[in-house]
mmCIF file of C-alpha atoms and ligand atoms in Angstrom:
data_model
loop_
_atom_site.group_PDB
_atom_site.id
_atom_site.type_symbol
_atom_site.label_atom_id
_atom_site.label_comp_id
_atom_site.label_asym_id
_atom_site.label_seq_id
_atom_site.Cartn_x
_atom_site.Cartn_y
_atom_site.Cartn_z
ATOM 1 C CA MET A 15 -20.295 24.596 -11.385
ATOM 2 C CA LYS A 16 -22.940 27.258 -11.903
ATOM 3 C CA ALA A 17 -25.207 27.911 -8.877
ATOM 4 C CA PHE A 18 -28.661 26.343 -9.255
ATOM 5 C CA GLU A 19 -31.987 26.096 -7.463
ATOM 6 C CA TYR A 20 -32.893 22.713 -6.002
ATOM 7 C CA ALA A 21 -36.372 21.224 -5.784
ATOM 8 C CA ASN A 22 -37.203 18.010 -3.954
ATOM 9 C CA PRO A 23 -40.777 17.004 -4.898
ATOM 10 C CA THR A 24 -42.412 13.850 -3.577
ATOM 11 C CA THR A 25 -45.105 13.369 -6.227
ATOM 12 C CA GLU A 26 -45.028 13.116 -10.014
ATOM 13 C CA LYS A 27 -47.340 16.147 -10.229
ATOM 14 C CA ASP A 28 -45.081 18.311 -8.077
ATOM 15 C CA ALA A 29 -42.039 17.172 -10.049
ATOM 16 C CA VAL A 30 -43.656 18.325 -13.273
ATOM 17 C CA THR A 31 -44.658 21.646 -11.691
ATOM 18 C CA ALA A 32 -41.100 22.174 -10.451
ATOM 19 C CA LEU A 33 -39.795 21.674 -14.002
ATOM 20 C CA ARG A 34 -41.748 24.716 -15.281
ATOM 21 C CA VAL A 35 -39.362 27.663 -15.080
ATOM 22 C CA ASP A 36 -40.368 30.029 -17.910
ATOM 23 C CA GLY A 37 -37.452 30.310 -20.263
ATOM 24 C CA ARG A 38 -34.828 29.130 -17.811
ATOM 25 C CA ILE A 39 -33.448 25.580 -17.746
ATOM 26 C CA ALA A 40 -34.784 23.020 -15.258
ATOM 27 C CA LEU A 41 -33.717 19.379 -15.404
ATOM 28 C CA PRO A 42 -34.758 16.224 -13.573
ATOM 29 C CA LEU A 43 -32.073 14.608 -11.424
ATOM 30 C CA ALA A 44 -32.243 10.867 -10.765
ATOM 31 C CA GLY A 45 -29.062 8.944 -9.901
ATOM 32 C CA GLY A 46 -26.969 11.829 -11.233
ATOM 33 C CA MET A 47 -24.458 9.549 -12.995
ATOM 34 C CA ASP A 48 -24.905 11.491 -16.220
ATOM 35 C CA LEU A 49 -26.318 14.867 -15.201
ATOM 36 C CA ILE A 50 -23.833 15.694 -12.431
ATOM 37 C CA ALA A 51 -20.920 14.720 -14.683
ATOM 38 C CA ARG A 52 -22.208 17.063 -17.403
ATOM 39 C CA MET A 53 -22.664 19.865 -14.893
ATOM 40 C CA LYS A 54 -19.141 19.426 -13.530
ATOM 41 C CA ASP A 55 -17.778 19.569 -17.071
ATOM 42 C CA TYR A 56 -19.775 22.747 -17.904
ATOM 43 C CA VAL A 57 -21.594 20.881 -20.675
ATOM 44 C CA THR A 58 -24.970 21.449 -19.004
ATOM 45 C CA SER A 59 -25.688 24.384 -16.683
ATOM 46 C CA PRO A 60 -29.275 24.214 -15.429
ATOM 47 C CA ASP A 61 -30.862 27.026 -13.421
ATOM 48 C CA ARG A 62 -32.790 24.466 -11.380
ATOM 49 C CA ILE A 63 -32.434 20.783 -10.764
ATOM 50 C CA VAL A 64 -35.463 18.789 -9.708
ATOM 51 C CA ASN A 65 -34.642 15.694 -7.698
ATOM 52 C CA VAL A 66 -37.150 13.132 -8.995
ATOM 53 C CA LYS A 67 -35.944 10.194 -6.912
ATOM 54 C CA ASN A 68 -38.561 10.747 -4.205
ATOM 55 C CA ALA A 69 -41.312 11.346 -6.760
ATOM 56 C CA LEU A 70 -40.802 8.293 -8.952
ATOM 57 C CA ASP A 71 -41.995 4.724 -8.498
ATOM 58 C CA THR A 72 -39.148 2.445 -7.446
ATOM 59 C CA THR A 73 -40.999 -0.853 -7.806
ATOM 60 C CA ILE A 74 -41.340 -3.599 -10.401
ATOM 61 C CA ALA A 75 -44.907 -4.904 -10.486
ATOM 62 C CA ALA A 76 -46.911 -7.446 -12.493
ATOM 63 C CA LEU A 77 -49.334 -6.042 -15.052
ATOM 64 C CA PRO A 78 -52.844 -7.497 -15.313
ATOM 65 C CA GLY A 79 -52.802 -10.012 -18.161
ATOM 66 C CA GLY A 80 -49.044 -10.531 -17.915
ATOM 67 C CA GLY A 81 -46.070 -8.289 -18.409
ATOM 68 C CA LEU A 82 -44.276 -6.021 -15.971
ATOM 69 C CA LYS A 83 -44.456 -2.352 -14.999
ATOM 70 C CA ILE A 84 -41.066 -0.956 -14.077
ATOM 71 C CA GLY A 85 -40.845 2.353 -12.200
ATOM 72 C CA ALA A 86 -38.445 4.887 -13.705
ATOM 73 C CA GLY A 87 -36.919 5.233 -10.223
ATOM 74 C CA VAL A 88 -35.840 1.572 -10.145
ATOM 75 C CA LYS A 89 -32.078 1.339 -9.877
ATOM 76 C CA ILE A 90 -30.274 -0.576 -12.591
ATOM 77 C CA VAL A 91 -28.842 -2.989 -10.019
ATOM 78 C CA ASP A 92 -32.373 -3.850 -8.853
ATOM 79 C CA LEU A 93 -33.400 -4.534 -12.437
ATOM 80 C CA VAL A 94 -30.433 -6.877 -12.828
ATOM 81 C CA GLU A 95 -31.350 -8.772 -9.651
ATOM 82 C CA ASN A 96 -35.096 -9.067 -10.229
ATOM 83 C CA ALA A 97 -36.115 -12.707 -10.746
ATOM 84 C CA GLN A 98 -39.260 -11.886 -12.740
ATOM 85 C CA VAL A 99 -37.395 -9.644 -15.160
ATOM 86 C CA ALA A 100 -34.736 -12.338 -15.570
ATOM 87 C CA LYS A 101 -37.363 -14.978 -16.282
ATOM 88 C CA LEU A 102 -39.545 -12.983 -18.663
ATOM 89 C CA TYR A 103 -37.088 -10.564 -20.308
ATOM 90 C CA PRO A 104 -33.567 -12.018 -20.188
ATOM 91 C CA ALA A 105 -32.258 -9.511 -22.761
ATOM 92 C CA VAL A 106 -33.158 -6.648 -20.378
ATOM 93 C CA VAL A 107 -31.156 -8.234 -17.569
ATOM 94 C CA ALA A 108 -28.265 -8.989 -19.916
ATOM 95 C CA ALA A 109 -28.157 -5.348 -21.073
ATOM 96 C CA ALA A 110 -28.632 -3.927 -17.564
ATOM 97 C CA GLY A 111 -25.899 -6.138 -16.142
ATOM 98 C CA GLU A 112 -23.410 -4.669 -18.590
ATOM 99 C CA VAL A 113 -24.212 -0.999 -17.905
ATOM 100 C CA GLY A 114 -21.082 0.864 -16.832
ATOM 101 C CA THR A 115 -19.599 -0.322 -13.577
ATOM 102 C CA PRO A 116 -21.120 -1.652 -10.308
ATOM 103 C CA GLN A 117 -21.050 1.888 -8.894
ATOM 104 C CA ILE A 118 -22.997 3.241 -11.865
ATOM 105 C CA ARG A 119 -25.537 0.417 -11.664
ATOM 106 C CA ASN A 120 -25.964 1.050 -7.924
ATOM 107 C CA ALA A 121 -26.818 4.732 -8.417
ATOM 108 C CA GLY A 122 -28.210 4.907 -11.968
ATOM 109 C CA THR A 123 -31.946 4.526 -12.556
ATOM 110 C CA VAL A 124 -34.019 3.146 -15.400
ATOM 111 C CA GLY A 125 -35.414 6.617 -16.203
ATOM 112 C CA GLY A 126 -31.995 8.251 -16.102
ATOM 113 C CA ASN A 127 -30.495 5.561 -18.278
ATOM 114 C CA ILE A 128 -33.152 5.966 -20.962
ATOM 115 C CA ASN A 129 -32.850 9.766 -20.886
ATOM 116 C CA GLN A 130 -29.083 10.067 -20.594
ATOM 117 C CA ARG A 131 -27.425 12.376 -23.089
ATOM 118 C CA PRO A 132 -25.006 11.246 -25.846
ATOM 119 C CA ARG A 133 -21.472 10.096 -25.090
ATOM 120 C CA CYS A 134 -20.018 11.840 -28.186
ATOM 121 C CA TRP A 135 -16.696 13.240 -26.997
ATOM 122 C CA TYR A 136 -17.252 16.554 -28.758
ATOM 123 C CA PHE A 137 -20.567 16.942 -26.954
ATOM 124 C CA ARG A 138 -18.908 16.080 -23.640
ATOM 125 C CA GLN A 139 -16.242 18.762 -23.936
ATOM 126 C CA GLU A 140 -17.060 22.348 -23.117
ATOM 127 C CA GLU A 141 -14.857 23.722 -25.928
ATOM 128 C CA PHE A 142 -16.829 22.132 -28.792
ATOM 129 C CA ASN A 143 -20.020 24.059 -29.393
ATOM 130 C CA CYS A 144 -21.708 21.600 -31.720
ATOM 131 C CA TYR A 145 -25.336 21.442 -32.894
ATOM 132 C CA LYS A 146 -26.402 19.645 -29.731
ATOM 133 C CA LYS A 147 -25.217 22.563 -27.619
ATOM 134 C CA GLY A 148 -26.724 25.275 -29.800
ATOM 135 C CA GLY A 149 -23.800 25.668 -32.205
ATOM 136 C CA ASN A 150 -23.979 25.469 -35.978
ATOM 137 C CA ARG A 151 -21.802 22.495 -36.860
ATOM 138 C CA CYS A 152 -21.042 18.863 -36.126
ATOM 139 C CA PHE A 153 -17.388 18.055 -35.512
ATOM 140 C CA SER A 154 -17.603 14.334 -36.149
ATOM 141 C CA PRO A 155 -17.705 13.945 -39.980
ATOM 142 C CA ALA A 156 -14.237 15.445 -40.390
ATOM 143 C CA GLY A 157 -13.074 14.475 -36.920
ATOM 144 C CA GLU A 158 -12.622 11.546 -34.574
ATOM 145 C CA ASN A 159 -15.692 9.557 -35.539
ATOM 146 C CA GLN A 160 -14.572 6.047 -34.570
ATOM 147 C CA TYR A 161 -17.476 5.555 -32.132
ATOM 148 C CA HIS A 162 -20.143 7.347 -34.119
ATOM 149 C CA ALA A 163 -23.065 6.101 -36.224
ATOM 150 C CA ILE A 164 -22.991 3.797 -39.227
ATOM 151 C CA PHE A 165 -26.766 3.992 -39.824
ATOM 152 C CA GLY A 166 -29.001 7.046 -39.977
ATOM 153 C CA ASN A 167 -26.044 9.205 -40.901
ATOM 154 C CA GLU A 168 -28.008 11.913 -42.714
ATOM 155 C CA GLY A 169 -27.071 14.301 -39.900
ATOM 156 C CA PRO A 170 -27.003 16.931 -38.588
ATOM 157 C CA SER A 171 -25.722 14.865 -35.615
ATOM 158 C CA HIS A 172 -24.009 11.490 -35.922
ATOM 159 C CA ILE A 173 -24.259 10.237 -32.345
ATOM 160 C CA VAL A 174 -24.968 6.690 -31.369
ATOM 161 C CA HIS A 175 -27.764 6.310 -28.880
ATOM 162 C CA PRO A 176 -26.168 5.781 -25.460
ATOM 163 C CA SER A 177 -28.768 3.793 -23.486
ATOM 164 C CA SER A 178 -28.147 0.068 -23.191
ATOM 165 C CA LEU A 179 -31.640 -0.478 -21.748
ATOM 166 C CA ALA A 180 -33.378 1.286 -24.630
ATOM 167 C CA VAL A 181 -32.340 -1.458 -27.050
ATOM 168 C CA PRO A 182 -34.119 -4.429 -25.404
ATOM 169 C CA PHE A 183 -37.047 -2.177 -24.447
ATOM 170 C CA VAL A 184 -37.595 -1.448 -28.141
ATOM 171 C CA ALA A 185 -37.073 -5.111 -28.992
ATOM 172 C CA TYR A 186 -39.685 -6.235 -26.425
ATOM 173 C CA SER A 187 -42.218 -3.637 -27.687
ATOM 174 C CA ALA A 188 -42.248 -1.759 -24.388
ATOM 175 C CA THR A 189 -44.330 1.360 -23.861
ATOM 176 C CA PHE A 190 -43.257 4.318 -21.758
ATOM 177 C CA ARG A 191 -45.573 6.240 -19.417
ATOM 178 C CA VAL A 192 -44.888 9.953 -19.464
ATOM 179 C CA VAL A 193 -46.334 12.588 -17.115
ATOM 180 C CA GLY A 194 -46.540 16.287 -17.928
ATOM 181 C CA PRO A 195 -48.600 19.349 -17.065
ATOM 182 C CA ASN A 196 -51.562 18.036 -19.049
ATOM 183 C CA GLY A 197 -51.602 14.630 -17.372
ATOM 184 C CA GLU A 198 -50.162 11.366 -18.583
ATOM 185 C CA ARG A 199 -49.609 9.739 -21.958
ATOM 186 C CA THR A 200 -48.034 6.527 -23.190
ATOM 187 C CA VAL A 201 -45.505 6.320 -25.993
ATOM 188 C CA ALA A 202 -44.196 3.176 -27.672
ATOM 189 C CA ALA A 203 -40.496 2.776 -26.945
ATOM 190 C CA SER A 204 -39.944 2.574 -30.703
ATOM 191 C CA ASP A 205 -41.534 6.049 -31.101
ATOM 192 C CA PHE A 206 -39.879 7.635 -28.064
ATOM 193 C CA PHE A 207 -36.402 8.184 -29.500
ATOM 194 C CA THR A 208 -35.992 10.720 -32.293
ATOM 195 C CA MET A 209 -33.637 10.985 -35.216
ATOM 196 C CA PRO A 210 -31.811 14.332 -35.304
ATOM 197 C CA THR A 211 -33.096 17.130 -37.500
ATOM 198 C CA LEU A 212 -32.049 20.768 -37.509
ATOM 199 C CA GLN A 213 -35.253 21.566 -35.587
ATOM 200 C CA ASN A 214 -34.888 19.002 -32.782
ATOM 201 C CA VAL A 215 -31.152 18.267 -32.722
ATOM 202 C CA ARG A 216 -30.790 19.338 -29.082
ATOM 203 C CA LYS A 217 -33.014 16.461 -27.936
ATOM 204 C CA GLU A 218 -32.899 12.689 -28.351
ATOM 205 C CA ASN A 219 -36.534 11.899 -27.582
ATOM 206 C CA VAL A 220 -40.116 13.180 -27.617
ATOM 207 C CA LEU A 221 -40.224 14.390 -24.000
ATOM 208 C CA ALA A 222 -41.170 18.039 -23.535
ATOM 209 C CA ASP A 223 -39.038 20.057 -21.109
ATOM 210 C CA ASP A 224 -41.682 19.740 -18.397
ATOM 211 C CA GLU A 225 -42.418 16.040 -18.868
ATOM 212 C CA ILE A 226 -40.878 13.097 -17.036
ATOM 213 C CA LEU A 227 -40.694 9.421 -17.826
ATOM 214 C CA THR A 228 -42.385 7.531 -14.988
ATOM 215 C CA HIS A 229 -42.715 3.879 -16.055
ATOM 216 C CA VAL A 230 -41.685 1.276 -18.583
ATOM 217 C CA MET A 231 -44.423 -1.231 -19.405
ATOM 218 C CA LEU A 232 -43.285 -4.548 -20.849
ATOM 219 C CA PRO A 233 -45.973 -6.673 -22.506
ATOM 220 C CA ALA A 234 -46.266 -10.375 -21.716
ATOM 221 C CA PRO A 235 -43.485 -12.003 -23.739
ATOM 222 C CA GLY A 236 -45.540 -14.986 -24.978
ATOM 223 C CA ASN A 237 -43.292 -17.387 -26.873
ATOM 224 C CA VAL A 238 -40.671 -14.778 -27.718
ATOM 225 C CA ARG A 239 -37.104 -16.023 -27.558
ATOM 226 C CA THR A 240 -34.368 -13.498 -27.190
ATOM 227 C CA GLY A 241 -30.688 -13.205 -27.783
ATOM 228 C CA HIS A 242 -28.379 -10.467 -26.710
ATOM 229 C CA TYR A 243 -24.893 -10.079 -27.988
ATOM 230 C CA GLU A 244 -22.566 -7.409 -26.781
ATOM 231 C CA VAL A 245 -19.311 -6.302 -28.338
ATOM 232 C CA ARG A 246 -16.934 -4.256 -26.232
ATOM 233 C CA TYR A 247 -14.348 -1.895 -27.603
ATOM 234 C CA LYS A 248 -12.719 -1.577 -24.211
ATOM 235 C CA GLU A 249 -12.386 -4.140 -21.456
ATOM 236 C CA SER A 250 -14.389 -2.170 -18.907
ATOM 237 C CA HIS A 251 -17.605 -0.813 -20.405
ATOM 238 C CA ASP A 252 -19.349 0.022 -23.596
ATOM 239 C CA TRP A 253 -22.714 -0.272 -25.331
ATOM 240 C CA PRO A 254 -24.551 -3.463 -26.351
ATOM 241 C CA LEU A 255 -26.906 -4.645 -29.036
ATOM 242 C CA ALA A 256 -29.895 -6.974 -28.670
ATOM 243 C CA LEU A 257 -32.074 -9.273 -30.745
ATOM 244 C CA THR A 258 -35.571 -10.628 -30.134
ATOM 245 C CA MET A 259 -37.282 -13.392 -32.096
ATOM 246 C CA ASN A 260 -40.506 -15.403 -32.038
ATOM 247 C CA GLY A 261 -40.759 -19.135 -32.251
ATOM 248 C CA ASN A 262 -38.435 -21.964 -33.217
ATOM 249 C CA THR A 263 -38.803 -21.802 -36.909
ATOM 250 C CA ILE A 264 -38.818 -18.081 -37.197
ATOM 251 C CA GLN A 265 -42.322 -16.649 -37.403
ATOM 252 C CA SER A 266 -41.454 -13.042 -36.694
ATOM 253 C CA ALA A 267 -38.319 -11.261 -35.644
ATOM 254 C CA ARG A 268 -37.224 -7.973 -34.175
ATOM 255 C CA VAL A 269 -33.621 -7.096 -34.675
ATOM 256 C CA VAL A 270 -32.641 -3.998 -32.721
ATOM 257 C CA LEU A 271 -29.087 -2.744 -32.830
ATOM 258 C CA GLY A 272 -27.443 -0.544 -30.226
ATOM 259 C CA ALA A 273 -24.420 1.706 -30.629
ATOM 260 C CA VAL A 274 -24.760 2.064 -34.393
ATOM 261 C CA ALA A 275 -27.289 4.895 -34.929
ATOM 262 C CA PRO A 276 -28.766 7.956 -33.198
ATOM 263 C CA ILE A 277 -31.670 5.773 -31.996
ATOM 264 C CA PRO A 278 -31.946 2.066 -31.128
ATOM 265 C CA TRP A 279 -31.839 0.863 -34.723
ATOM 266 C CA ARG A 280 -34.394 -1.632 -35.960
ATOM 267 C CA SER A 281 -32.981 -3.521 -38.910
ATOM 268 C CA ALA A 282 -35.849 -4.270 -41.291
ATOM 269 C CA ASP A 283 -33.395 -5.953 -43.682
ATOM 270 C CA ALA A 284 -32.235 -8.432 -41.035
ATOM 271 C CA GLU A 285 -35.791 -9.070 -39.900
ATOM 272 C CA GLN A 286 -36.849 -9.900 -43.467
ATOM 273 C CA ALA A 287 -33.902 -12.251 -43.824
ATOM 274 C CA LEU A 288 -35.082 -14.176 -40.764
ATOM 275 C CA VAL A 289 -38.834 -14.508 -41.150
ATOM 276 C CA GLY A 290 -39.960 -17.924 -42.388
ATOM 277 C CA LYS A 291 -36.464 -19.382 -42.155
ATOM 278 C CA PRO A 292 -35.145 -22.230 -39.997
ATOM 279 C CA LEU A 293 -33.065 -21.203 -37.015
ATOM 280 C CA ASN A 294 -29.628 -22.330 -38.145
ATOM 281 C CA GLU A 295 -26.173 -21.020 -39.000
ATOM 282 C CA ALA A 296 -26.984 -20.264 -42.655
ATOM 283 C CA THR A 297 -29.913 -18.097 -41.578
ATOM 284 C CA ALA A 298 -27.733 -16.364 -38.992
ATOM 285 C CA ILE A 299 -25.093 -15.558 -41.619
ATOM 286 C CA ALA A 300 -27.707 -14.250 -44.062
ATOM 287 C CA ALA A 301 -29.271 -12.039 -41.385
ATOM 288 C CA GLY A 302 -25.856 -10.653 -40.430
ATOM 289 C CA GLU A 303 -25.195 -9.757 -44.078
ATOM 290 C CA ALA A 304 -28.632 -8.181 -44.427
ATOM 291 C CA ALA A 305 -28.246 -6.178 -41.221
ATOM 292 C CA VAL A 306 -25.406 -4.105 -42.655
ATOM 293 C CA ARG A 307 -26.719 -3.710 -46.217
ATOM 294 C CA ALA A 308 -27.817 -0.121 -45.569
ATOM 295 C CA ALA A 309 -24.787 0.882 -43.485
ATOM 296 C CA LYS A 310 -23.159 4.222 -44.338
ATOM 297 C CA PRO A 311 -20.087 4.410 -42.131
ATOM 298 C CA LEU A 312 -18.071 7.579 -41.539
ATOM 299 C CA SER A 313 -14.364 7.882 -42.324
ATOM 300 C CA ARG A 314 -13.077 6.091 -39.215
ATOM 301 C CA ASN A 315 -15.768 3.616 -38.232
ATOM 302 C CA VAL A 316 -15.943 1.189 -41.162
ATOM 303 C CA TYR A 317 -14.803 -1.500 -38.708
ATOM 304 C CA LYS A 318 -18.226 -1.276 -37.063
ATOM 305 C CA VAL A 319 -19.867 -2.758 -40.160
ATOM 306 C CA GLN A 320 -18.050 -6.062 -39.727
ATOM 307 C CA ILE A 321 -18.657 -6.050 -35.982
ATOM 308 C CA THR A 322 -22.380 -5.482 -36.500
ATOM 309 C CA LYS A 323 -22.578 -8.256 -39.074
ATOM 310 C CA THR A 324 -20.801 -10.698 -36.757
ATOM 311 C CA ALA A 325 -22.763 -9.618 -33.686
ATOM 312 C CA VAL A 326 -26.132 -10.155 -35.393
ATOM 313 C CA LYS A 327 -25.008 -13.550 -36.623
ATOM 314 C CA ARG A 328 -23.785 -14.575 -33.156
ATOM 315 C CA ALA A 329 -26.902 -13.310 -31.392
ATOM 316 C CA ILE A 330 -28.979 -15.550 -33.634
ATOM 317 C CA MET A 331 -26.663 -18.475 -33.109
ATOM 318 C CA GLN A 332 -26.908 -17.902 -29.371
ATOM 319 C CA ILE A 333 -30.692 -18.204 -29.582
ATOM 320 C CA ALA A 334 -30.285 -21.354 -31.651
ATOM 321 C CA GLY A 335 -27.883 -22.728 -29.025
ATOM 322 C CA LEU A 336 -25.255 -23.169 -31.697
ATOM 323 C CA LYS A 337 -22.229 -21.427 -30.223
ATOM 324 C CA PRO A 338 -21.034 -19.989 -26.932
ATOM 325 C CA VAL A 339 -21.137 -16.188 -26.700
ATOM 326 C CA GLN A 340 -17.531 -15.056 -26.859
ATOM 327 C CA LEU A 341 -16.086 -12.156 -28.764
ATOM 328 C CA ARG A 342 -13.712 -9.409 -27.883
ATOM 329 C CA ALA A 343 -13.194 -6.837 -30.584
HETATM 330 C C1 FAD B 404 -17.991 5.268 -17.137
HETATM 331 C C2 FAD B 404 -19.406 5.150 -17.574
HETATM 332 C C3 FAD B 404 -19.816 4.029 -18.272
HETATM 333 C C4 FAD B 404 -21.148 3.924 -18.695
HETATM 334 N N1 FAD B 404 -21.536 2.816 -19.378
HETATM 335 C C5 FAD B 404 -22.832 2.709 -19.788
HETATM 336 C C6 FAD B 404 -23.285 1.580 -20.502
HETATM 337 O O1 FAD B 404 -22.537 0.635 -20.765
HETATM 338 N N2 FAD B 404 -24.583 1.570 -20.882
HETATM 339 C C7 FAD B 404 -25.447 2.575 -20.578
HETATM 340 O O2 FAD B 404 -26.610 2.504 -20.917
HETATM 341 N N3 FAD B 404 -25.039 3.643 -19.897
HETATM 342 C C8 FAD B 404 -23.759 3.727 -19.504
HETATM 343 N N4 FAD B 404 -23.357 4.822 -18.806
HETATM 344 C C9 FAD B 404 -24.313 5.864 -18.503
HETATM 345 C C10 FAD B 404 -25.071 5.568 -17.228
HETATM 346 O O3 FAD B 404 -25.704 4.339 -17.320
HETATM 347 C C11 FAD B 404 -26.102 6.599 -17.080
HETATM 348 O O4 FAD B 404 -25.397 7.770 -16.841
HETATM 349 C C12 FAD B 404 -27.056 6.305 -15.942
HETATM 350 O O5 FAD B 404 -27.805 5.157 -16.206
HETATM 351 C C13 FAD B 404 -27.981 7.463 -15.808
HETATM 352 O O6 FAD B 404 -28.901 7.185 -14.786
HETATM 353 P P1 FAD B 404 -29.103 8.247 -13.628
HETATM 354 O O7 FAD B 404 -30.287 7.794 -12.865
HETATM 355 O O8 FAD B 404 -27.842 8.426 -12.875
HETATM 356 O O9 FAD B 404 -29.464 9.534 -14.492
HETATM 357 P P2 FAD B 404 -29.212 11.080 -14.235
HETATM 358 O O10 FAD B 404 -27.787 11.395 -14.427
HETATM 359 O O11 FAD B 404 -29.830 11.515 -12.965
HETATM 360 O O12 FAD B 404 -30.063 11.660 -15.443
HETATM 361 C C14 FAD B 404 -29.656 11.422 -16.784
HETATM 362 C C15 FAD B 404 -30.459 12.349 -17.706
HETATM 363 O O13 FAD B 404 -31.812 11.941 -17.752
HETATM 364 C C16 FAD B 404 -32.687 12.940 -17.242
HETATM 365 N N5 FAD B 404 -33.659 12.212 -16.421
HETATM 366 C C17 FAD B 404 -33.400 11.456 -15.339
HETATM 367 N N6 FAD B 404 -34.517 10.843 -14.935
HETATM 368 C C18 FAD B 404 -35.492 11.220 -15.782
HETATM 369 C C19 FAD B 404 -36.884 10.902 -15.880
HETATM 370 N N7 FAD B 404 -37.487 10.055 -15.050
HETATM 371 N N8 FAD B 404 -37.593 11.471 -16.879
HETATM 372 C C20 FAD B 404 -37.003 12.325 -17.753
HETATM 373 N N9 FAD B 404 -35.700 12.657 -17.709
HETATM 374 C C21 FAD B 404 -34.959 12.092 -16.733
HETATM 375 C C22 FAD B 404 -31.810 13.913 -16.475
HETATM 376 O O14 FAD B 404 -32.294 15.244 -16.520
HETATM 377 C C23 FAD B 404 -30.483 13.789 -17.211
HETATM 378 O O15 FAD B 404 -30.421 14.651 -18.315
HETATM 379 C C24 FAD B 404 -22.054 4.951 -18.383
HETATM 380 C C25 FAD B 404 -21.648 6.062 -17.651
HETATM 381 C C26 FAD B 404 -20.333 6.173 -17.255
HETATM 382 C C27 FAD B 404 -19.912 7.371 -16.471
HETATM 383 S S1 SF4 B 405 -22.171 13.926 -33.389
HETATM 384 FE FE1 SF4 B 405 -23.778 15.193 -32.455
HETATM 385 S S2 SF4 B 405 -23.051 15.467 -30.361
HETATM 386 FE FE2 SF4 B 405 -21.269 14.854 -31.592
HETATM 387 S S3 SF4 B 405 -20.292 16.718 -32.379
HETATM 388 FE FE3 SF4 B 405 -21.765 16.102 -33.893
HETATM 389 S S4 SF4 B 405 -23.632 17.249 -33.356
HETATM 390 FE FE4 SF4 B 405 -22.326 17.237 -31.549
#
């Protein structure tokens, strides 16, 4: 591992200051489940790491008027075990409970999970200098693209967004508090994650290099009913998808898919297929069909289209109480 400077700030302001290194690379370190692994594999070689664990809020607090404010320093395990989160935002707890392994949930934080880098195996190997590492090509279109995107495949990168928590946060219309050298700002979760372009392909979100994510604000859920349906490629761990709806007869719907696109993917087609319809199996089937209408799979991931269709259908049926959640792909 390359030698690096280490900063240990205790306030958000000092953390941001420590991230300013004039042309060199400084990165925040939270639980280290992603960053340390990338450093060990020579995928990321920062000049300075800034431990943000002592600078970030580690609490979950009620917001005036309803809703919850979750500190970016909250560990994933504490999110899973929080009674208020479970009561108000069950899809968050369902997604958090499936993150990685118990060890990863014990060390990993909300902020680190949202900001983790892609799992693409070319990205994770030192030898492949793809767009995301400053190279001039993507290896996935002609390569092993089984786990890559089926939506938003215009390129130049074809990753799927890796954060399980990002999906329900987008579905619940969360906002993120961000702190940087010019103070703080809030960004809607749905605007935080960015599609790859040649100009920004080395990033997955709107954070500047000297900004940190400090909080996730979840609005009061009202009469929202949620479903969350996860499909696993392997027995141990993989990435989920989530669905949020309003009402019994469907008044409005948010269908957000994980693991299918470079960002948590909102399916407008599925949402349109749901609104104004009764919550039953026929509606669930129609929404599943609609969800994959715009899919553009790569050479080796056509199977994901069927999985997505089935997962959307089953998430809706789960909300309707029509079938037990059981699927192993
Ligand atoms: C075997 C395995 C299975 C996994 N399965 C899943 C899964 O099913 N679902 C899932 O979502 N994840 C999964 N992960 C990823 C894991 O959840 C993340 O690595 C972990 O949540 C990251 O949290 P952390 O606090 O350890 O982040 P760190 O490793 O400390 O940081 C991750 C990245 O975010 C940046 N960062 C950290 N905190 C902040 C902040 N507050 N503001 C701005 N940037 C920040 C860091 O610079 C770094 O680049 C898996 C990982 C492994 C190894
Ligand atoms: S999909 Fe993205 S991360 Fe993977 S090889 Fe292509 S450019 Fe790199």
